[in-house]
Structures are given as C-alpha cells and as structure tokens.
mmCIF file of C-alpha atoms and ligand atoms in Angstrom:
data_model
loop_
_atom_site.group_PDB
_atom_site.id
_atom_site.type_symbol
_atom_site.label_atom_id
_atom_site.label_comp_id
_atom_site.label_asym_id
_atom_site.label_seq_id
_atom_site.Cartn_x
_atom_site.Cartn_y
_atom_site.Cartn_z
ATOM 1 C CA MET S 1 173.072 120.415 100.657
ATOM 2 C CA LYS S 2 175.280 122.780 102.999
ATOM 3 C CA ASN S 3 174.051 126.268 103.622
ATOM 4 C CA THR S 4 175.586 129.122 103.214
ATOM 5 C CA ILE S 5 177.220 129.618 106.585
ATOM 6 C CA ILE S 6 178.595 125.917 106.408
ATOM 7 C CA LYS S 7 180.024 126.390 102.889
ATOM 8 C CA GLY S 8 181.792 129.802 103.651
ATOM 9 C CA LEU S 9 182.987 127.788 106.930
ATOM 10 C CA THR S 10 184.186 124.966 104.776
ATOM 11 C CA ASP S 11 185.795 127.339 102.535
ATOM 12 C CA LEU S 12 187.602 129.304 105.100
ATOM 13 C CA VAL S 13 189.511 126.091 106.252
ATOM 14 C CA GLU S 14 190.926 125.190 102.937
ATOM 15 C CA GLN S 15 192.108 128.735 102.555
ATOM 16 C CA LYS S 16 193.603 129.763 105.608
ATOM 17 C CA ARG S 17 195.058 126.324 106.568
ATOM 18 C CA ASP S 18 195.417 127.515 109.993
ATOM 19 C CA ASN S 19 194.938 124.991 112.721
ATOM 20 C CA LEU S 20 193.404 127.260 115.119
ATOM 21 C CA ILE S 21 190.524 128.115 112.429
ATOM 22 C CA ARG S 22 190.368 124.428 111.591
ATOM 23 C CA GLN S 23 189.759 123.347 115.545
ATOM 24 C CA MET S 24 187.190 126.417 115.780
ATOM 25 C CA VAL S 25 185.065 125.205 112.777
ATOM 26 C CA VAL S 26 185.036 121.808 114.374
ATOM 27 C CA GLN S 27 183.899 123.148 117.682
ATOM 28 C CA LEU S 28 181.340 125.264 116.137
ATOM 29 C CA GLU S 29 180.090 121.896 114.171
ATOM 30 C CA ALA S 30 180.040 119.984 117.293
ATOM 31 C CA GLN S 31 177.282 122.718 118.559
ATOM 32 C CA GLY S 32 175.141 122.772 115.785
ATOM 33 C CA TYR S 33 176.843 126.071 114.404
ATOM 34 C CA LYS S 34 175.738 128.121 117.398
ATOM 35 C CA ALA S 35 178.132 131.287 117.076
ATOM 36 C CA VAL S 36 178.989 131.364 120.884
ATOM 37 C CA LEU S 37 182.019 130.192 122.740
ATOM 38 C CA GLU S 38 181.194 129.614 126.399
ATOM 39 C CA GLN S 39 183.855 131.183 128.805
ATOM 40 C CA ALA S 40 185.272 127.810 129.429
ATOM 41 C CA THR S 41 185.827 127.081 125.782
ATOM 42 C CA VAL S 42 187.643 130.484 125.067
ATOM 43 C CA GLN S 43 189.980 129.528 127.903
ATOM 44 C CA GLN S 44 191.049 126.022 126.815
ATOM 45 C CA PHE S 45 191.534 127.867 123.309
ATOM 46 C CA CYS S 46 193.549 130.271 124.925
ATOM 47 C CA ARG S 47 195.585 127.616 126.722
ATOM 48 C CA GLN S 48 196.247 125.458 123.876
ATOM 49 C CA PHE S 49 197.381 128.367 121.300
ATOM 50 C CA ALA S 50 198.798 130.398 123.998
ATOM 51 C CA LEU S 51 196.917 133.479 123.245
ATOM 52 C CA SER S 52 194.812 136.216 125.502
ATOM 53 C CA PRO S 53 191.237 136.281 124.884
ATOM 54 C CA VAL S 54 191.539 139.666 122.830
ATOM 55 C CA GLU S 55 193.897 137.672 120.479
ATOM 56 C CA PHE S 56 191.976 135.063 120.543
ATOM 57 C CA ALA S 57 188.935 136.893 119.388
ATOM 58 C CA LEU S 58 190.800 138.507 116.662
ATOM 59 C CA ARG S 59 191.802 135.420 115.041
ATOM 60 C CA CYS S 60 188.284 134.047 115.379
ATOM 61 C CA LEU S 61 187.141 137.500 113.510
ATOM 62 C CA PRO S 62 187.226 135.606 109.564
ATOM 63 C CA VAL S 63 184.997 132.753 111.094
ATOM 64 C CA ALA S 64 182.450 135.173 112.219
ATOM 65 C CA ALA S 65 182.379 136.952 109.120
ATOM 66 C CA CYS S 66 181.592 134.006 107.820
ATOM 67 C CA TYR S 67 177.882 134.245 109.593
ATOM 68 C CA ALA S 68 177.435 137.429 107.319
ATOM 69 C CA LEU S 69 174.340 138.004 104.557
ATOM 70 C CA THR S 70 175.454 140.724 102.291
ATOM 71 C CA PRO S 71 173.367 140.097 98.865
ATOM 72 C CA ILE S 72 174.101 143.786 98.295
ATOM 73 C CA SER S 73 177.806 144.611 98.985
ATOM 74 C CA GLN S 74 179.251 141.068 99.182
ATOM 75 C CA PHE S 75 181.210 143.229 101.944
ATOM 76 C CA ASN S 76 181.338 140.527 105.133
ATOM 77 C CA VAL S 77 182.363 142.311 108.518
ATOM 78 C CA GLY S 78 182.708 139.869 111.652
ATOM 79 C CA ALA S 79 182.310 141.127 115.351
ATOM 80 C CA ILE S 80 182.495 139.428 118.420
ATOM 81 C CA ALA S 81 181.433 140.784 121.411
ATOM 82 C CA ILE S 82 183.133 139.557 124.410
ATOM 83 C CA GLY S 83 180.507 139.610 127.496
ATOM 84 C CA GLN S 84 181.830 140.738 131.245
ATOM 85 C CA SER S 85 181.565 136.594 131.601
ATOM 86 C CA GLY S 86 184.288 136.260 129.654
ATOM 87 C CA SER S 87 181.956 134.488 126.596
ATOM 88 C CA PHE S 88 182.246 134.924 122.905
ATOM 89 C CA TYR S 89 178.840 136.464 121.067
ATOM 90 C CA PHE S 90 179.618 136.376 117.565
ATOM 91 C CA GLY S 91 178.133 138.834 115.147
ATOM 92 C CA ALA S 92 178.150 139.783 111.475
ATOM 93 C CA ASN S 93 176.282 142.024 108.961
ATOM 94 C CA GLN S 94 172.879 141.345 107.307
ATOM 95 C CA GLU S 95 171.605 142.832 104.084
ATOM 96 C CA PHE S 96 167.868 141.829 102.996
ATOM 97 C CA VAL S 97 167.102 141.823 99.541
ATOM 98 C CA ALA S 98 163.726 143.750 98.734
ATOM 99 C CA ALA S 99 164.040 145.895 101.899
ATOM 100 C CA SER S 100 164.842 149.314 102.292
ATOM 101 C CA MET S 101 168.946 150.154 103.100
ATOM 102 C CA GLN S 102 167.677 151.308 107.012
ATOM 103 C CA GLN S 103 166.775 147.727 107.440
ATOM 104 C CA THR S 104 170.566 146.254 107.173
ATOM 105 C CA VAL S 105 172.112 145.123 110.532
ATOM 106 C CA HIS S 106 175.953 145.981 111.169
ATOM 107 C CA ALA S 107 178.422 143.520 112.805
ATOM 108 C CA GLU S 108 178.479 145.365 115.890
ATOM 109 C CA GLN S 109 174.828 145.769 116.190
ATOM 110 C CA SER S 110 174.605 142.116 115.282
ATOM 111 C CA ALA S 111 177.285 140.668 118.013
ATOM 112 C CA ILE S 112 175.476 142.984 120.913
ATOM 113 C CA SER S 113 171.994 141.939 120.233
ATOM 114 C CA HIS S 114 173.082 138.121 120.387
ATOM 115 C CA ALA S 115 174.747 138.585 123.648
ATOM 116 C CA TRP S 116 171.972 140.513 124.820
ATOM 117 C CA LEU S 117 169.326 137.913 124.134
ATOM 118 C CA ALA S 118 171.745 135.150 125.364
ATOM 119 C CA GLY S 119 171.563 137.157 128.823
ATOM 120 C CA GLU S 120 174.918 138.747 129.125
ATOM 121 C CA LYS S 121 174.591 141.556 131.297
ATOM 122 C CA ALA S 122 177.332 143.899 130.100
ATOM 123 C CA ILE S 123 179.786 143.795 127.088
ATOM 124 C CA ALA S 124 183.847 144.249 127.927
ATOM 125 C CA HIS S 125 185.137 144.027 124.577
ATOM 126 C CA MET S 126 184.281 144.627 121.158
ATOM 127 C CA VAL S 127 186.323 143.033 118.561
ATOM 128 C CA VAL S 128 185.812 143.800 114.635
ATOM 129 C CA ASN S 129 187.568 143.340 111.353
ATOM 130 C CA TYR S 130 187.165 146.668 110.536
ATOM 131 C CA THR S 131 186.951 150.287 112.245
ATOM 132 C CA PRO S 132 183.435 150.724 113.491
ATOM 133 C CA CYS S 133 181.126 152.970 111.973
ATOM 134 C CA GLY S 134 179.768 156.468 113.080
ATOM 135 C CA HIS S 135 176.239 154.386 113.385
ATOM 136 C CA CYS S 136 177.857 151.568 115.331
ATOM 137 C CA ARG S 137 179.906 154.163 117.536
ATOM 138 C CA GLN S 138 176.822 155.823 118.554
ATOM 139 C CA PHE S 139 175.020 152.116 119.055
ATOM 140 C CA MET S 140 177.642 151.024 121.114
ATOM 141 C CA ASN S 141 177.489 154.645 123.287
ATOM 142 C CA GLU S 142 174.199 153.406 124.659
ATOM 143 C CA LEU S 143 175.464 150.126 126.345
ATOM 144 C CA ASN S 144 176.060 149.858 130.561
ATOM 145 C CA SER S 145 179.599 149.711 129.812
ATOM 146 C CA ALA S 146 180.232 152.629 127.274
ATOM 147 C CA GLU S 147 182.485 154.265 129.642
ATOM 148 C CA ARG S 148 184.894 151.344 129.723
ATOM 149 C CA LEU S 149 183.939 149.344 126.423
ATOM 150 C CA LYS S 150 187.361 148.486 124.669
ATOM 151 C CA ILE S 151 187.305 148.369 121.123
ATOM 152 C CA HIS S 152 189.997 145.647 118.843
ATOM 153 C CA LEU S 153 190.453 146.059 115.615
ATOM 154 C CA PRO S 154 193.286 143.760 113.528
ATOM 155 C CA HIS S 155 195.307 146.907 112.897
ATOM 156 C CA SER S 156 194.790 148.988 116.614
ATOM 157 C CA GLN S 157 193.743 147.451 119.899
ATOM 158 C CA ASN S 158 192.977 148.296 123.572
ATOM 159 C CA ASN S 159 191.168 151.644 122.332
ATOM 160 C CA LEU S 160 188.509 152.912 124.638
ATOM 161 C CA LEU S 161 184.842 153.667 122.364
ATOM 162 C CA HIS S 162 185.360 157.162 123.566
ATOM 163 C CA ASN S 163 188.364 157.386 122.077
ATOM 164 C CA TYR S 164 186.336 156.906 118.478
ATOM 165 C CA LEU S 165 183.542 158.903 119.823
ATOM 166 C CA PRO S 166 184.728 161.685 121.464
ATOM 167 C CA ASP S 167 182.552 164.097 123.622
ATOM 168 C CA ALA S 168 179.533 161.856 122.743
ATOM 169 C CA PHE S 169 175.877 162.393 123.261
ATOM 170 C CA GLY S 170 174.211 159.525 125.048
ATOM 171 C CA PRO S 171 171.545 158.611 127.452
ATOM 172 C CA LYS S 172 172.827 160.409 130.481
ATOM 173 C CA ASP S 173 172.336 163.691 128.364
ATOM 174 C CA LEU S 174 168.261 162.818 128.324
ATOM 175 C CA ASN S 175 168.137 161.888 132.025
ATOM 176 C CA ILE S 176 168.265 158.088 131.237
ATOM 177 C CA GLN S 177 169.815 156.304 134.211
ATOM 178 C CA ASN S 178 168.560 152.595 133.333
ATOM 179 C CA VAL S 179 170.460 152.291 130.019
ATOM 180 C CA PHE S 180 170.750 149.486 127.520
ATOM 181 C CA PHE S 181 171.706 145.955 129.214
ATOM 182 C CA ASP S 182 170.733 147.117 132.526
ATOM 183 C CA GLY S 183 167.846 145.169 133.332
ATOM 184 C CA GLN S 184 164.515 146.067 132.146
ATOM 185 C CA SER S 185 160.915 144.980 133.263
ATOM 186 C CA HIS S 186 158.178 146.657 131.914
ATOM 187 C CA PRO S 187 155.376 144.076 132.302
ATOM 188 C CA PHE S 188 152.786 143.310 129.834
ATOM 189 C CA ASN S 189 150.272 140.918 130.580
ATOM 190 C CA TYR S 190 148.990 138.042 128.220
ATOM 191 C CA GLN S 191 145.969 135.729 129.393
ATOM 192 C CA GLY S 192 146.046 133.670 126.258
ATOM 193 C CA HIS S 193 147.630 130.057 126.059
ATOM 194 C CA ASP S 194 149.379 130.889 122.582
ATOM 195 C CA PRO S 195 152.787 130.274 123.561
ATOM 196 C CA LEU S 196 154.313 132.358 120.276
ATOM 197 C CA ILE S 197 152.279 135.242 121.629
ATOM 198 C CA ARG S 198 153.400 134.747 125.068
ATOM 199 C CA ALA S 199 156.829 134.702 123.971
ATOM 200 C CA ALA S 200 156.559 138.220 121.747
ATOM 201 C CA VAL S 201 154.896 139.754 124.971
ATOM 202 C CA GLU S 202 157.585 138.850 126.968
ATOM 203 C CA ALA S 203 160.290 140.003 124.599
ATOM 204 C CA ALA S 204 158.514 143.335 124.767
ATOM 205 C CA SER S 205 158.446 143.272 128.382
ATOM 206 C CA GLN S 206 162.487 143.335 128.192
ATOM 207 C CA SER S 207 162.926 145.549 125.303
ATOM 208 C CA TYR S 208 164.774 148.744 125.790
ATOM 209 C CA ALA S 209 162.661 151.959 124.454
ATOM 210 C CA PRO S 210 163.126 154.525 127.012
ATOM 211 C CA TYR S 211 162.602 157.441 124.572
ATOM 212 C CA SER S 212 159.385 156.466 122.831
ATOM 213 C CA GLN S 213 157.893 153.879 125.524
ATOM 214 C CA ALA S 214 157.270 151.957 122.106
ATOM 215 C CA PHE S 215 158.488 148.724 123.897
ATOM 216 C CA SER S 216 158.347 145.995 121.533
ATOM 217 C CA GLY S 217 159.242 142.373 120.704
ATOM 218 C CA VAL S 218 158.716 139.756 118.066
ATOM 219 C CA ALA S 219 158.497 136.012 118.242
ATOM 220 C CA LEU S 220 159.019 133.260 115.550
ATOM 221 C CA GLN S 221 157.833 129.956 114.991
ATOM 222 C CA LEU S 222 160.597 127.620 113.551
ATOM 223 C CA GLY S 223 159.187 124.369 114.086
ATOM 224 C CA GLU S 224 158.735 123.777 117.502
ATOM 225 C CA LEU S 225 161.417 126.167 118.309
ATOM 226 C CA ILE S 226 160.738 129.767 119.151
ATOM 227 C CA ILE S 227 163.119 133.044 118.452
ATOM 228 C CA CYS S 228 162.612 136.031 119.924
ATOM 229 C CA GLY S 229 163.959 139.724 119.392
ATOM 230 C CA ARG S 230 163.743 142.734 121.227
ATOM 231 C CA TYR S 231 163.548 145.968 120.491
ATOM 232 C CA ALA S 232 166.549 148.408 121.700
ATOM 233 C CA GLU S 233 166.328 152.352 121.037
ATOM 234 C CA ASN S 234 169.344 154.715 121.196
ATOM 235 C CA ALA S 235 169.699 158.200 122.425
ATOM 236 C CA ALA S 236 170.191 159.596 118.578
ATOM 237 C CA PHE S 237 167.096 157.453 117.800
ATOM 238 C CA ASN S 238 168.116 156.384 114.607
ATOM 239 C CA PRO S 239 170.764 153.707 115.640
ATOM 240 C CA THR S 240 167.760 151.925 117.257
ATOM 241 C CA PHE S 241 167.591 148.417 116.622
ATOM 242 C CA LEU S 242 164.498 146.918 115.579
ATOM 243 C CA PRO S 243 162.943 143.272 116.858
ATOM 244 C CA LEU S 244 162.392 141.611 113.816
ATOM 245 C CA GLN S 245 165.989 142.443 112.581
ATOM 246 C CA SER S 246 167.091 141.239 116.398
ATOM 247 C CA ALA S 247 165.104 137.818 116.103
ATOM 248 C CA LEU S 248 166.318 137.311 112.553
ATOM 249 C CA ASN S 249 170.117 137.746 113.567
ATOM 250 C CA TYR S 250 169.605 135.461 116.741
ATOM 251 C CA GLN S 251 168.225 132.959 114.349
ATOM 252 C CA ARG S 252 170.916 133.071 112.261
ATOM 253 C CA LEU S 253 173.593 133.209 114.894
ATOM 254 C CA GLN S 254 171.611 130.055 116.471
ATOM 255 C CA GLY S 255 172.602 128.094 113.314
ATOM 256 C CA LEU S 256 169.153 127.817 112.519
ATOM 257 C CA ILE S 257 169.026 129.232 109.031
ATOM 258 C CA ASP S 258 167.845 126.337 107.437
ATOM 259 C CA VAL S 259 164.593 126.133 109.519
ATOM 260 C CA LYS S 260 161.676 127.642 107.797
ATOM 261 C CA VAL S 261 159.878 130.409 109.603
ATOM 262 C CA ARG S 262 156.266 129.681 109.951
ATOM 263 C CA ARG S 263 154.706 132.544 111.811
ATOM 264 C CA VAL S 264 155.729 135.798 112.952
ATOM 265 C CA VAL S 265 154.319 137.668 116.058
ATOM 266 C CA MET S 266 154.853 141.069 116.984
ATOM 267 C CA ALA S 267 153.961 142.715 120.596
ATOM 268 C CA GLU S 268 154.178 146.487 120.780
ATOM 269 C CA ALA S 269 153.072 149.006 123.582
ATOM 270 C CA LYS S 270 150.940 151.848 122.364
ATOM 271 C CA ALA S 271 153.403 154.797 122.004
ATOM 272 C CA ASP S 272 153.265 158.022 119.649
ATOM 273 C CA LEU S 273 155.361 155.708 117.381
ATOM 274 C CA THR S 274 155.553 152.310 115.959
ATOM 275 C CA SER S 275 157.784 149.820 114.140
ATOM 276 C CA LEU S 276 154.995 147.909 112.819
ATOM 277 C CA PRO S 277 155.294 149.506 108.951
ATOM 278 C CA MET S 278 159.162 148.540 108.978
ATOM 279 C CA THR S 279 158.468 145.110 110.505
ATOM 280 C CA GLN S 280 155.786 144.305 108.111
ATOM 281 C CA SER S 281 157.752 145.461 105.196
ATOM 282 C CA LEU S 282 160.831 143.146 106.232
ATOM 283 C CA ALA S 283 158.760 140.156 107.061
ATOM 284 C CA GLY S 284 156.949 140.236 103.437
ATOM 285 C CA ALA S 285 160.357 140.730 101.739
ATOM 286 C CA HIS S 286 162.457 138.661 103.688
ATOM 287 C CA LEU S 287 159.956 135.613 105.265
ATOM 288 C CA GLY S 288 156.966 136.166 102.795
ATOM 289 C CA LEU S 289 154.857 136.072 105.806
ATOM 290 C CA ASP S 290 152.401 138.761 107.240
ATOM 291 C CA ILE S 291 152.507 139.417 110.964
ATOM 292 C CA GLU S 292 150.428 138.628 113.463
ATOM 293 C CA TYR S 293 150.329 142.039 115.597
ATOM 294 C CA ILE S 294 149.281 142.078 119.296
ATOM 295 C CA SER S 295 148.795 145.726 120.565
ATOM 296 C CA LEU S 296 149.789 146.239 124.191
HETATM 297 ZN ZN1 ZN K 301 178.470 149.813 111.798
#
C-alpha cells in the first residue's frame, strides 16, 4: 500500500503533467523518497531545464508540499532551504492530532531543521510557496546567515529576510555570538553501551540553547536505524524548535514514515526550564510511546 507522501506525489504527477515534476518524482523514488537534492543533482536539473537554482526550487515547491502532514488544516506548505553547498533541503508543515497547537511545525522550520541535521553550515536561500508568517521570520532571524538570507516566493523573489522583518530583534541583542548553524559543542558524557542513548546525548551536545542552557536531543529507534533531533532556541523564545519535532521531521523527510518508531530517548541538560512535558505529550499522542529520559 502506498503511503500518503507517495500517493501525493503520484497524484501531483497526474494533475500537473509537467515533465520537470515527473522527473523530480522519479529522482525521489530512486533515492527512497529522501527529500534532499544534492548539489550535483540540482546542477543536472538546472542544465536540463535551463533554469537557475532558485527558478528550479520554485518549480519544486509542489513536490516539497507533498511531505506535509496536515490533518487539521489540510493546507499544505512546501519550502526548500538552499544551503551554501548548493544542495536543496525540502520541508513541509506538520500538525499532530491530539497534541496542542504549539506542537505544530511550519514548513520553513522543517526545511531548516532538515538542513541542520544533514550537516549544512549555512542557509543561503529560502524558497517557499506562501509568504512566511511572523513566527518563521523570527525563527529565520536566528540563523548565522540572517543578514544575507534571501526569500523567494512564487510572486516575489530576491528579497532579503530583513525586508520582511525590519528593525529585527535577534541573538546579537542578547550578546550571543555563536548563533544557530554555527558549530555547537557542549560535550556531554555517556559511559553506557546503549546506542540510542548515545545518539540522544550526542544530539544534545550539538543542540542550540544559548538562552536557557537546556541543551537537548532526541533519538528514535526505527528498526535498525536511529534518527535524531536537536533542540534549537530563539532570541524571542517562542519560535524555539523542540527536539522530538526535529526528529519526527527528519524521519519524514528521510522517506521513513512507514517505519515504526519503537523507542524514544530524550537527553536534556539540567536547567531552569525543560521541554520534557511537551515532548512526553507529543510522544504519547503521535507515537503512543513513553519517553526514556536521560538528565545530563
Ligand atoms: Zn510560519
């Protein structure tokens, strides 16, 4: 049986009858529906269709939107973060039944978290099929590339993020120099032999929590595979991205939605705040699992 992403992509090919979209879906199928296009693949498509990378990304947006999970809104948003490497990282909005509204993921957050976990060092362009909401403008202002980040929409291209967010408040206002996407290393030790716990501790070590120091990471066990997610804070606090969302998003964009999650480990540094209650709530509602919690 086809999963919802594959069904969405198949329907899109039938509706659009567009050669580029058909070939994109063939490419995704060949890579197990992993929603990333390496720089060499991007160049190949750009040459074949005589498009710039941004023009190509705009054409890919309906494909990215097929990765959305929208049981509440049925409103699918697709985004593509173009890394400084030239690779494309797809993202899409996600909503979780029986969890709170605050647990939802926006498409721009999805694409950015995807790129971060894939090891990209900076985002050069954000391409999205609807104008970014205020929450996402603030989320993107935390990036190490915020000053030069360009936003491209179907109706308007080549605008700086700061055109959408004038007189912005960001990490520099709070004297944070090492910002989101700069290398993070807060080494936490784990002496045991459980690879899932090790992965969660490692994810916490690379998380971004300059405001609360509540570094955290989540690791999901999917069969033999481990998928991690990292916590990422924001100067304005509320667009902060939680580690289980980060992991579930990465699972989805790796084309692994059919693989059952068997265990969830969360590792978190002791601090004045905690993401544990919200993470427990989402793990229960979405995965039907209790969290194994490691306090660092
Ligand atoms: Zn948004």
